[in-house]
Amino acid sequence: MTEQVKRAIATGETLKDKYPVGVQWELSNIKALQHKNVADLLTEGLRRNPSGTAISFMGNKISYSELNDLVNQAAKGLQEMGVEKGTKVGLHMPNTPYYPIMFMAALRIGATVVNFSPLYNEDELAAQIKDSDTEVMVTLNLNDFIDKSVSLKKQGVLKSIVKCDLQDMLPSIKKTAFNLLKSSEVRGDTEHSVNFNDIIKNDGNLETAKVSPDDIAVLQYTSGSTGVPKGAMLTHFNLAANTTQVCGFFGENNMKPPGATNIGYASEKILATIPYFHVYGMMTAMINPLQMGNEIIIIPNPRDIPGTLATIDKEKPSITPLVPTLIRAFDEHPKNAWQAFKADKKNGFLKRVFNAVTKYPLFRSFDLTSIKGVVSGGAALPPATAESFEKMVGTKGVIKQGYGLSETSPVASSNPGYGRNDPSTVGLPYPGTEIKIADPNDPDKIMAIGEMGEICIRGPQVFKGYYNKPNETAEVLTEDGWFRTGDLGHLDDDMYLHITDRKKRMIIVNGENVFPNKIESKICKHPAIAECVVIGLPDKRSGEAAKVFIRYKNDAPRPSKVELQQFLQKELTKAEMPKYLVEVEVEAEVEEEFPNKNGKTDWKALQDAERAKLLDEAKSTQPDTQEFKPA
C-alpha cells in the first residue's frame, strides 16, 4: 500500500476506482462553465422540455415556456427600475413560484440575489440588508412580509420593493377563496412598492448578462450556528459547477444498472419542501431541476404535514430533497383519518372528527410509494429513522445521505445512486471535488485513513469568500484553494466521508473529547425516542457536561428513568453519559425546547439559553437543574 493511499485525501487519482461504473470524477466541460450565467440553466431546461410543466403550485401549473417568458419580462422590468449588473436584489418570501421567477430574472441581468429567511423579524432583516448592501427587496403582499419591507424603506434602509400578490399564483377557485377569507392578511400597498404585475408589462426582449468566473450570483448567509451569519459569495461558476456535479453523480447514464437511483431529464417530479432561501433548497429543488427540465412541486409550508402528504399522494413526486426533521415527521405522522383521529389528543370529539375527515383519506392511507429517491442533508439522520421511512415508501435504500455547506454551493459529497449506500456516512466526494482530513491545528498536515481531523474541501463549487470580510475569509480559505469547514470527520478505505461533529460543538469532559452528534445518534437507537439534542454546559467537577433533551414518539411506550439509564449506559461511554436529561412531553413543547433553524435543531440557541439559565441558578440558593444520575 502506497503512502498516498494511506493518507486521508480523496482526489481524482484515489477516487477513480471507487466511483460506481458510469460515474466520472473529471468534469469535462469545466471551462465552458466558467462563463455560464446561472440563468442560462433555465434555458437548458426550456430546450429539454418546452411544453412540459416547470412548476406546480397548489394546483396551478406553469410550463417551461411560460416560466421563461415570465423570467424575461421580470428581468426587463427590474432593468427599467434601475437594477443593473452587481445590484443586490433580496428575496424575502416562502416557497412560491415568484421565487424561481425573480431569482432567475435578477441573475439574467447580472444582479446578485440575496436570500433572506422568511422567519426573520424586522431587526434581523435590517441587519442583513445593511451587511449585504441590498437595494431592492422582492416580497409577498402578506402583512407578515410586506410590512417589514415597507417599514425599512421608510427608514431609508431599502431603496425599492417589488410586491408579489400570492393569490395571482393560485388556480381560480383557490384564488376566490383566498380573496374572501384572507383579505385581512393582505396589504394593498402601492405607495411604497411596485407590483410584480406591473414590472412584467413589457415584451421581455433582453440579452442575458455576460459573466466572468468571479461574478457573484448569490450572497448566501450562513446559519450562524457558530457565530454571526456571514454572506458567502457564490459565483455563477460555483452554482453552475455544482448542478453539473449533481447531474454527473445522479443523472441518467446507460452504464448504470437497473434499479439505480438516477435523476432523469424532463421526466422527474421534484418535491420542493426545503425553503428556497436555504442553499440546499435553492440548489436541489430549484436550480438543478430547472436545468434538467423536470417538474417542481412547490410546497409553501412544509410544516403542514398532512397537506404535504396529501400533495405527495396526489402529485406523485419521484425525487425529494429532505432534512431529517421532515423525514421523521413524514414517518411519524398519521396516514389516514382513523390514525389522525386517534392521535389527536388536543381537541374535542367533533373537532377531531372534522380534522380527520377533511385532511386525511377515509378508507385508505396516503400513498407515498412514488418516491424513488431522497437526498437527506442539513443534519445527521438516525439509521432507525431512515429504515422506518424506507419501509413506509416501500423502497429500501431510497435515502441517500449527503454533505454540504453554504460555502460549497452547497453539495460536496453524497452516497451514490447505486453501489455502496452507507447511512453511517455522507458518501463519496462529488465529481471534481477533493476532500482531505487535516490536522485541526495545521491544514497542511494530512491525517491517515480512519483518523479524525478537520474536513477540508477543494473544488469548483467552493465559494469566493465572505462578503466584505477578508479576515474571516482568510481563516477558512487557504492560498491553494482548500476550504476549512470547521467540521470533524474521517475518510475510510473506500474514500467515503464520515462526519463526527462541528469542531466548535465539541464538549470536553474531564479532558476527553465528546461529540454531541455521536451521543444523539446512539440515544436515538432507543425505539421509543423520536429525536434528541445534546448540548454542553460548564461543570465545576468535569469542566463541561452534556445535557440532553429527548422527545418520545407519539404512540411508543415510555421507558422508566431506570430503564433509560440502563439503555444509555450500554450505548455511551462514561464521558458521553449526559449529566442532565429533559423529557419534552408534548409536541407543542418541541418548538420551544428545540428551537429550529433551516429545518435542523438550533443547538446553539438552546445551549446559549441553558447556559444563561445556569448563570441565573448560580445566583440562587436553590438551583433547579436536576442531575441525571446513573442507576
XYZ file of C-alpha atoms in Angstrom:
631
model
C 0.000 0.000 0.000
C 1.492 3.336 -1.021
C 1.815 6.354 1.225
C -0.740 8.203 -0.942
C -3.386 5.550 -0.289
C -2.761 5.706 3.452
C -3.268 9.455 3.559
C -6.811 10.677 4.079
C -7.137 12.629 0.866
C -9.698 11.937 -1.848
C -8.613 13.165 -5.281
C -9.269 12.163 -8.861
C -6.443 9.650 -8.556
C -7.620 7.987 -5.333
C -11.289 8.047 -6.378
C -11.030 6.632 -9.897
C -11.552 3.029 -8.771
C -14.027 3.951 -6.012
C -16.746 5.519 -8.152
C -19.591 3.338 -9.442
C -19.325 2.353 -13.111
C -20.652 5.154 -15.309
C -19.803 7.975 -12.890
C -16.745 10.016 -13.849
C -14.756 12.166 -11.422
C -13.474 14.526 -14.113
C -15.701 17.413 -15.216
C -15.019 17.556 -18.941
C -16.968 20.794 -19.519
C -15.431 22.777 -16.655
C -14.047 25.530 -18.922
C -17.424 26.143 -20.546
C -18.995 26.599 -17.107
C -16.655 29.451 -16.197
C -18.618 31.936 -18.295
C -22.105 30.472 -17.876
C -24.785 32.668 -16.337
C -26.877 30.572 -13.929
C -29.989 31.900 -15.698
C -28.818 30.027 -18.806
C -29.514 26.807 -16.911
C -33.219 27.607 -17.204
C -32.710 27.921 -20.961
C -31.309 24.377 -20.954
C -34.426 23.143 -19.159
C -36.593 25.008 -21.672
C -34.765 23.300 -24.535
C -35.281 19.881 -22.945
C -38.960 20.307 -22.070
C -40.527 23.424 -23.681
C -44.177 22.442 -23.274
C -43.713 20.412 -20.103
C -44.585 21.605 -16.612
C -41.846 23.552 -14.860
C -43.748 24.486 -11.694
C -46.759 23.025 -9.924
C -48.104 25.161 -7.082
C -51.283 24.302 -5.202
C -52.921 23.088 -8.415
C -51.573 25.825 -10.684
C -49.249 24.672 -13.484
C -46.614 26.800 -15.249
C -44.879 25.406 -18.332
C -41.220 25.935 -19.160
C -42.167 28.288 -21.991
C -44.415 30.325 -19.688
C -41.774 30.386 -16.955
C -39.078 31.570 -19.352
C -41.349 34.372 -20.622
C -42.118 35.493 -17.056
C -38.413 35.484 -16.185
C -37.554 37.612 -19.230
C -40.358 40.082 -18.535
C -39.428 40.343 -14.845
C -35.770 40.815 -15.782
C -36.600 43.654 -18.143
C -38.887 45.160 -15.514
C -36.044 45.129 -12.993
C -33.810 46.830 -15.558
C -36.427 49.538 -16.016
C -36.363 50.031 -12.219
C -32.622 50.717 -12.440
C -31.338 47.282 -11.461
C -28.062 46.505 -13.233
C -25.108 44.171 -13.026
C -23.956 43.911 -9.405
C -27.138 45.359 -7.849
C -28.171 43.344 -4.789
C -31.746 42.044 -5.078
C -33.201 40.457 -1.945
C -35.797 37.672 -1.920
C -37.886 37.515 1.258
C -40.728 35.008 0.982
C -41.593 31.333 1.476
C -41.508 28.911 -1.439
C -43.802 30.184 -4.189
C -43.429 30.411 -7.995
C -42.270 34.001 -7.530
C -39.019 32.732 -6.016
C -37.601 30.980 -9.115
C -39.045 33.679 -11.383
C -37.363 36.569 -9.590
C -34.236 34.557 -8.790
C -33.586 33.812 -12.464
C -34.722 37.288 -13.558
C -32.181 39.009 -11.314
C -29.362 36.717 -12.442
C -30.284 37.101 -16.110
C -29.377 40.800 -15.981
C -26.276 40.239 -13.846
C -27.715 41.332 -10.496
C -26.797 39.468 -7.310
C -29.505 37.598 -5.381
C -29.523 37.842 -1.579
C -31.625 35.153 0.104
C -33.477 36.199 3.274
C -35.115 33.841 5.740
C -38.916 34.278 5.775
C -38.715 33.838 9.563
C -36.610 36.976 10.080
C -38.007 39.722 12.276
C -37.532 43.336 11.204
C -34.237 43.803 13.062
C -32.729 40.651 11.534
C -33.949 41.707 8.114
C -32.404 45.161 8.525
C -29.069 43.758 9.686
C -28.694 41.512 6.637
C -29.884 44.236 4.253
C -27.181 46.556 5.568
C -24.475 43.900 5.629
C -25.231 42.800 2.054
C -25.928 46.270 0.577
C -29.311 45.043 -0.662
C -31.161 47.768 -2.587
C -34.287 46.011 -3.896
C -36.458 43.621 -1.892
C -38.876 41.206 -3.551
C -41.529 40.038 -1.112
C -45.139 38.873 -0.794
C -48.209 41.023 -0.287
C -48.941 39.228 3.007
C -48.730 41.523 6.027
C -46.061 39.397 7.714
C -43.724 40.131 4.797
C -44.564 43.410 3.089
C -44.975 45.350 6.347
C -41.350 44.739 7.359
C -40.007 45.878 3.991
C -42.220 48.968 3.917
C -41.068 49.922 7.412
C -37.420 49.549 6.405
C -37.936 51.557 3.227
C -39.442 54.381 5.275
C -36.319 54.276 7.449
C -34.083 54.543 4.381
C -32.713 51.010 4.763
C -34.222 49.858 1.435
C -34.485 51.711 -1.865
C -37.190 49.724 -3.659
C -39.759 46.980 -3.063
C -41.367 44.595 -5.544
C -44.642 43.270 -4.135
C -45.852 39.877 -5.371
C -49.547 39.039 -4.973
C -49.791 35.464 -3.699
C -53.383 34.988 -4.891
C -52.324 35.514 -8.517
C -50.356 32.257 -8.410
C -53.390 30.223 -7.303
C -55.936 28.429 -9.514
C -59.219 30.321 -9.889
C -61.214 28.552 -7.148
C -58.441 28.868 -4.585
C -57.847 32.476 -5.631
C -61.506 33.314 -4.977
C -61.379 31.586 -1.586
C -58.166 33.417 -0.733
C -59.678 36.801 -1.598
C -62.738 36.036 0.549
C -61.028 34.525 3.587
C -57.578 36.095 3.694
C -58.234 39.716 2.734
C -57.319 40.952 6.228
C -53.857 39.354 5.893
C -53.042 41.171 2.649
C -51.626 44.657 2.208
C -52.557 46.501 -0.957
C -49.699 48.990 -0.571
C -48.942 50.909 -3.765
C -47.239 53.973 -2.314
C -44.023 52.248 -1.221
C -43.842 49.280 -3.591
C -44.056 48.287 -7.239
C -46.362 45.404 -8.125
C -44.942 42.354 -9.876
C -47.812 42.504 -12.378
C -46.670 45.986 -13.381
C -42.987 45.207 -13.863
C -43.800 42.336 -16.260
C -45.783 44.609 -18.603
C -43.142 44.565 -21.336
C -42.043 42.455 -24.318
C -39.314 40.653 -22.372
C -36.717 41.243 -25.074
C -33.270 41.458 -23.492
C -29.873 39.819 -23.589
C -28.591 37.649 -20.765
C -25.733 39.408 -18.982
C -22.280 38.027 -19.684
C -20.437 36.859 -16.577
C -16.871 36.075 -15.578
C -15.832 33.258 -13.194
C -15.618 35.727 -10.292
C -19.017 37.391 -10.744
C -21.220 36.858 -7.694
C -24.584 35.231 -8.369
C -25.814 34.778 -4.797
C -24.971 36.087 -1.352
C -25.865 33.108 0.807
C -25.858 33.857 4.515
C -24.582 31.115 6.771
C -26.848 29.831 9.521
C -24.684 31.421 12.197
C -24.630 28.325 14.437
C -21.067 29.126 15.448
C -21.143 32.903 15.236
C -22.640 35.913 13.432
C -24.069 34.995 9.988
C -21.757 35.862 7.101
C -22.564 36.320 3.426
C -20.902 33.558 1.411
C -20.182 34.832 -2.104
C -21.316 32.134 -4.540
C -20.328 32.845 -8.124
C -22.173 31.864 -11.283
C -19.347 29.377 -11.846
C -19.789 27.856 -8.361
C -23.507 27.220 -8.883
C -23.222 26.069 -12.498
C -20.473 23.665 -11.445
C -22.461 22.246 -8.530
C -25.554 21.495 -10.593
C -23.294 19.876 -13.200
C -21.784 17.760 -10.419
C -25.274 16.647 -9.328
C -26.089 15.631 -12.908
C -22.817 13.733 -13.236
C -23.350 11.884 -9.977
C -27.055 11.041 -10.277
C -28.004 11.787 -13.887
C -29.106 9.169 -16.400
C -26.335 7.003 -17.759
C -26.681 3.773 -19.753
C -23.838 2.181 -17.807
C -25.767 2.317 -14.553
C -27.598 -0.912 -13.709
C -31.390 -1.283 -13.453
C -32.662 -0.149 -10.070
C -30.105 2.624 -9.671
C -31.376 5.917 -8.278
C -30.997 8.070 -11.386
C -32.411 11.550 -11.837
C -33.804 11.647 -15.353
C -34.018 14.635 -17.684
C -37.505 16.053 -18.340
C -39.041 13.014 -16.647
C -38.997 13.577 -12.889
C -41.224 15.366 -10.403
C -39.209 17.061 -7.652
C -40.933 17.857 -4.341
C -39.663 21.218 -3.074
C -40.150 21.222 0.702
C -36.760 22.722 1.627
C -37.018 26.543 1.763
C -35.510 28.256 -1.263
C -33.761 30.829 0.905
C -31.611 27.949 2.154
C -28.746 26.979 -0.152
C -29.772 23.306 -0.019
C -33.289 24.020 -1.285
C -32.036 26.625 -3.761
C -29.770 24.099 -5.496
C -31.512 20.734 -5.176
C -35.143 21.862 -5.500
C -34.796 24.836 -7.858
C -31.608 25.323 -9.905
C -30.859 21.675 -10.643
C -34.437 20.600 -11.535
C -34.848 23.637 -13.793
C -31.638 22.813 -15.641
C -32.762 19.211 -16.135
C -36.220 20.170 -17.388
C -38.029 18.464 -14.526
C -41.284 19.465 -12.830
C -41.002 21.170 -9.433
C -43.882 20.688 -6.993
C -43.564 23.689 -4.698
C -44.635 23.308 -1.067
C -45.172 26.736 0.566
C -45.417 25.430 4.141
C -43.656 22.097 4.815
C -44.760 22.259 8.457
C -48.261 21.465 7.216
C -47.507 17.746 7.305
C -50.984 16.450 6.306
C -51.087 18.974 3.457
C -47.653 17.906 2.238
C -48.532 14.206 2.475
C -51.739 14.890 0.533
C -49.693 16.631 -2.169
C -47.364 13.626 -2.431
C -50.410 11.345 -2.660
C -51.937 13.440 -5.459
C -48.972 14.722 -7.480
C -46.734 11.603 -7.203
C -43.268 13.175 -6.909
C -40.357 10.855 -7.660
C -37.446 12.731 -6.050
C -37.342 14.908 -2.956
C -34.544 16.591 -1.028
C -35.357 16.450 2.695
C -33.897 17.203 6.106
C -34.077 14.716 8.996
C -36.807 16.655 10.808
C -39.132 16.287 7.801
C -38.199 12.645 7.220
C -39.056 11.970 10.854
C -42.287 13.977 10.658
C -43.467 12.188 7.497
C -42.691 8.836 9.091
C -44.446 9.520 12.419
C -47.473 11.419 11.159
C -50.893 9.730 10.738
C -51.521 8.489 7.200
C -55.326 8.122 7.292
C -58.384 9.560 9.029
C -58.622 6.875 11.724
C -54.960 7.264 12.713
C -55.370 11.043 12.800
C -58.475 10.797 14.977
C -56.684 8.556 17.495
C -53.536 10.711 17.556
C -55.406 13.987 18.201
C -55.195 14.493 21.965
C -55.825 18.244 21.976
C -59.296 18.763 20.527
C -62.820 17.705 21.422
C -64.627 14.844 19.693
C -66.327 16.851 16.920
C -63.170 18.835 16.093
C -61.156 15.602 15.977
C -63.660 14.081 13.552
C -63.714 17.218 11.374
C -59.919 17.453 11.168
C -59.576 13.751 10.411
C -62.129 13.545 7.597
C -61.158 16.846 5.924
C -57.373 16.363 5.926
C -56.877 12.607 5.575
C -58.123 9.759 3.341
C -61.104 7.925 4.834
C -60.773 4.376 3.520
C -57.078 4.156 2.687
C -53.746 5.697 3.684
C -51.716 8.357 1.902
C -49.793 6.702 -0.931
C -46.129 7.746 -0.783
C -44.707 4.964 -2.943
C -43.996 7.267 -5.906
C -40.852 8.475 -4.114
C -37.846 6.641 -5.553
C -35.097 8.928 -4.316
C -34.496 11.082 -1.225
C -31.368 13.139 -0.678
C -31.017 13.823 3.041
C -28.889 16.711 4.232
C -28.654 19.525 6.749
C -28.107 17.298 9.803
C -27.387 13.714 10.799
C -30.153 11.182 10.109
C -30.509 8.366 12.662
C -30.340 4.974 10.883
C -33.540 3.786 12.603
C -35.440 6.769 11.181
C -34.094 6.099 7.697
C -35.089 2.431 7.888
C -38.607 3.242 9.096
C -39.107 5.852 6.344
C -37.928 3.442 3.662
C -40.438 0.843 4.853
C -43.161 3.485 4.590
C -42.377 4.362 0.951
C -41.711 0.723 0.085
C -38.188 1.095 -1.323
C -35.069 0.053 0.538
C -32.065 2.332 0.056
C -34.197 5.219 -1.200
C -32.421 7.690 1.130
C -29.011 8.966 0.066
C -27.272 10.979 2.767
C -25.110 13.840 1.584
C -22.968 16.634 2.950
C -22.531 20.263 2.086
C -22.344 23.807 3.356
C -23.314 27.290 2.244
C -19.678 27.757 1.277
C -19.727 24.768 -1.111
C -22.791 25.834 -3.127
C -23.803 23.520 -1.266
C -23.136 19.845 -2.075
C -19.681 18.321 -1.604
C -20.420 14.606 -1.182
C -23.228 12.063 -1.263
C -23.915 8.383 -1.230
C -24.182 7.371 -4.896
C -27.273 6.271 -6.795
C -26.152 2.655 -6.670
C -23.335 0.622 -5.193
C -22.420 1.133 -1.552
C -25.114 3.183 0.197
C -23.929 3.552 3.781
C -26.254 5.608 6.019
C -23.472 5.987 8.586
C -21.536 8.069 6.038
C -22.170 11.050 3.772
C -20.735 9.210 0.807
C -18.157 9.972 -1.855
C -16.842 13.385 -2.920
C -18.733 14.799 -5.900
C -17.106 14.836 -9.351
C -14.290 17.367 -9.479
C -14.226 17.604 -5.679
C -11.249 16.853 -3.457
C -11.632 16.175 0.256
C -8.855 15.785 2.778
C -8.783 15.240 6.522
C -6.285 17.633 8.058
C -4.858 18.235 11.484
C -7.282 20.782 13.034
C -4.306 22.930 14.009
C -2.342 22.512 10.764
C -4.318 22.309 7.485
C -1.156 21.260 5.617
C -0.792 18.088 7.687
C -2.957 15.278 6.302
C -4.239 12.638 8.705
C -4.217 8.911 7.978
C -7.209 6.942 6.680
C -9.578 6.372 9.604
C -8.094 9.161 11.726
C -10.334 12.043 12.744
C -9.450 15.584 11.737
C -10.876 18.710 10.131
C -12.690 18.191 6.832
C -11.206 20.360 4.071
C -12.753 20.700 0.602
C -11.410 21.920 -2.724
C -13.397 22.080 -5.936
C -15.201 24.335 -8.423
C -18.162 24.729 -6.051
C -16.074 26.256 -3.226
C -17.118 29.847 -2.610
C -15.208 33.036 -3.376
C -15.153 34.244 0.232
C -17.276 36.118 2.758
C -18.721 39.430 1.595
C -16.690 42.370 2.931
C -14.969 40.092 5.468
C -11.388 39.444 4.295
C -10.135 38.369 7.722
C -12.862 35.757 8.183
C -12.242 34.576 4.612
C -8.518 34.143 5.254
C -9.291 31.993 8.300
C -11.095 29.352 6.232
C -9.705 29.593 2.672
C -6.082 28.574 2.136
C -3.926 30.053 -0.620
C -4.087 26.808 -2.594
C -7.907 26.739 -2.552
C -8.775 24.449 0.362
C -11.843 25.377 2.411
C -11.526 24.542 6.102
C -15.071 23.556 7.040
C -14.793 23.509 10.834
C -16.364 20.041 10.735
C -14.598 16.984 12.103
C -14.627 13.586 10.434
C -12.600 10.901 8.684
C -12.269 9.072 5.365
C -12.460 5.285 5.207
C -10.648 2.937 2.811
C -13.347 3.436 0.144
C -12.964 7.235 0.395
C -16.418 7.560 1.964
C -16.665 10.548 4.286
C -17.783 10.124 7.904
C -18.926 13.190 9.879
C -18.172 13.376 13.594
C -19.345 16.858 14.586
C -18.687 20.584 14.432
C -15.290 21.444 15.856
C -16.854 24.244 17.896
C -19.611 21.965 19.202
C -17.235 19.502 20.851
C -17.634 19.057 24.633
C -14.580 18.366 26.800
C -15.449 16.154 29.797
C -12.572 15.541 32.222
C -10.158 16.225 29.376
C -11.875 13.780 26.994
C -13.347 14.962 23.686
C -17.079 14.220 23.492
C -19.169 14.793 20.357
C -22.893 15.616 20.709
C -23.696 14.269 17.246
C -22.331 10.861 18.229
C -24.285 10.849 21.512
C -27.501 11.836 19.704
C -27.070 9.021 17.200
C -26.652 6.459 19.984
C -29.580 7.768 22.047
C -31.888 7.670 19.003
C -31.306 3.920 18.738
C -33.892 3.554 21.510
C -37.147 2.509 19.798
C -39.260 4.957 21.822
C -37.176 8.075 21.105
C -38.160 10.275 18.168
C -35.403 12.864 18.415
C -32.954 14.409 20.821
C -30.422 17.206 21.033
C -27.287 17.303 23.169
C -25.614 20.479 24.386
C -22.578 21.209 26.531
C -22.739 23.095 29.823
C -19.948 24.264 32.142
C -19.392 21.972 35.123
C -17.261 22.521 38.236
C -16.152 18.895 38.523
C -15.606 17.830 34.911
C -15.056 21.154 33.142
C -18.055 20.552 30.898
C -21.009 18.163 30.980
C -23.628 17.017 28.492
C -27.325 17.815 28.773
C -29.809 16.002 26.552
C -33.346 16.965 25.526
C -35.441 13.972 24.444
C -38.773 13.768 22.632
C -40.540 10.418 22.557
C -42.551 9.006 19.668
C -46.262 9.694 19.988
C -47.505 6.110 20.335
C -44.417 4.392 21.736
C -44.381 3.106 25.341
C -42.200 5.319 27.519
C -39.251 3.743 29.314
C -38.858 4.429 33.019
C -35.935 6.588 34.079
C -34.111 3.487 35.324
C -34.712 1.659 32.023
C -33.473 4.664 30.071
C -30.375 4.932 32.260
C -29.599 1.255 31.726
C -30.005 1.632 27.953
C -27.739 4.675 27.820
C -25.078 3.028 29.970
C -24.841 0.238 27.391
C -24.575 2.667 24.472
C -22.463 5.502 25.900
C -19.056 5.820 27.474
C -18.748 7.341 30.929
C -17.682 10.693 29.456
C -20.582 10.659 26.952
C -23.221 9.931 29.607
C -25.426 13.047 29.972
C -25.355 14.653 33.381
C -28.763 16.256 32.798
C -31.800 14.974 30.910
C -35.021 16.758 29.950
C -38.012 14.875 28.571
C -40.045 17.001 26.162
C -43.501 15.702 26.954
C -45.817 17.070 24.273
C -45.467 18.090 20.657
C -46.375 21.693 21.479
C -43.207 21.971 23.525
C -40.960 20.928 20.682
C -40.858 24.384 19.114
C -39.940 25.889 22.477
C -37.475 23.246 23.634
C -35.971 22.508 20.218
C -35.515 25.899 18.514
C -35.497 25.195 14.793
C -33.431 26.867 12.081
C -33.361 25.841 8.424
C -35.021 22.514 9.227
C -32.493 21.453 11.824
C -32.300 21.927 15.576
C -30.592 25.169 16.516
C -28.383 23.615 19.180
C -26.502 26.858 19.754
C -29.656 28.819 20.609
C -30.643 26.048 23.011
C -27.161 25.905 24.528
C -26.990 29.687 24.956
C -30.376 29.693 26.701
C -29.375 26.859 29.033
C -26.052 28.495 29.908
C -27.863 31.723 30.723
C -30.234 29.727 32.930
C -27.254 28.209 34.751
C -25.892 31.663 35.495
C -29.237 32.653 36.989
C -29.335 29.456 39.048
C -25.832 30.120 40.343
C -27.156 33.284 41.955
C -29.922 31.295 43.620
C -29.534 29.187 46.764
C -31.854 26.511 45.293
C -30.643 25.506 41.803
C -33.390 23.639 39.948
C -31.215 21.767 37.444
C -31.633 18.089 38.317
C -28.783 15.675 37.663
C -29.453 12.539 35.632
C -27.511 10.101 37.821
C -26.622 6.580 36.683
C -28.739 3.816 38.182
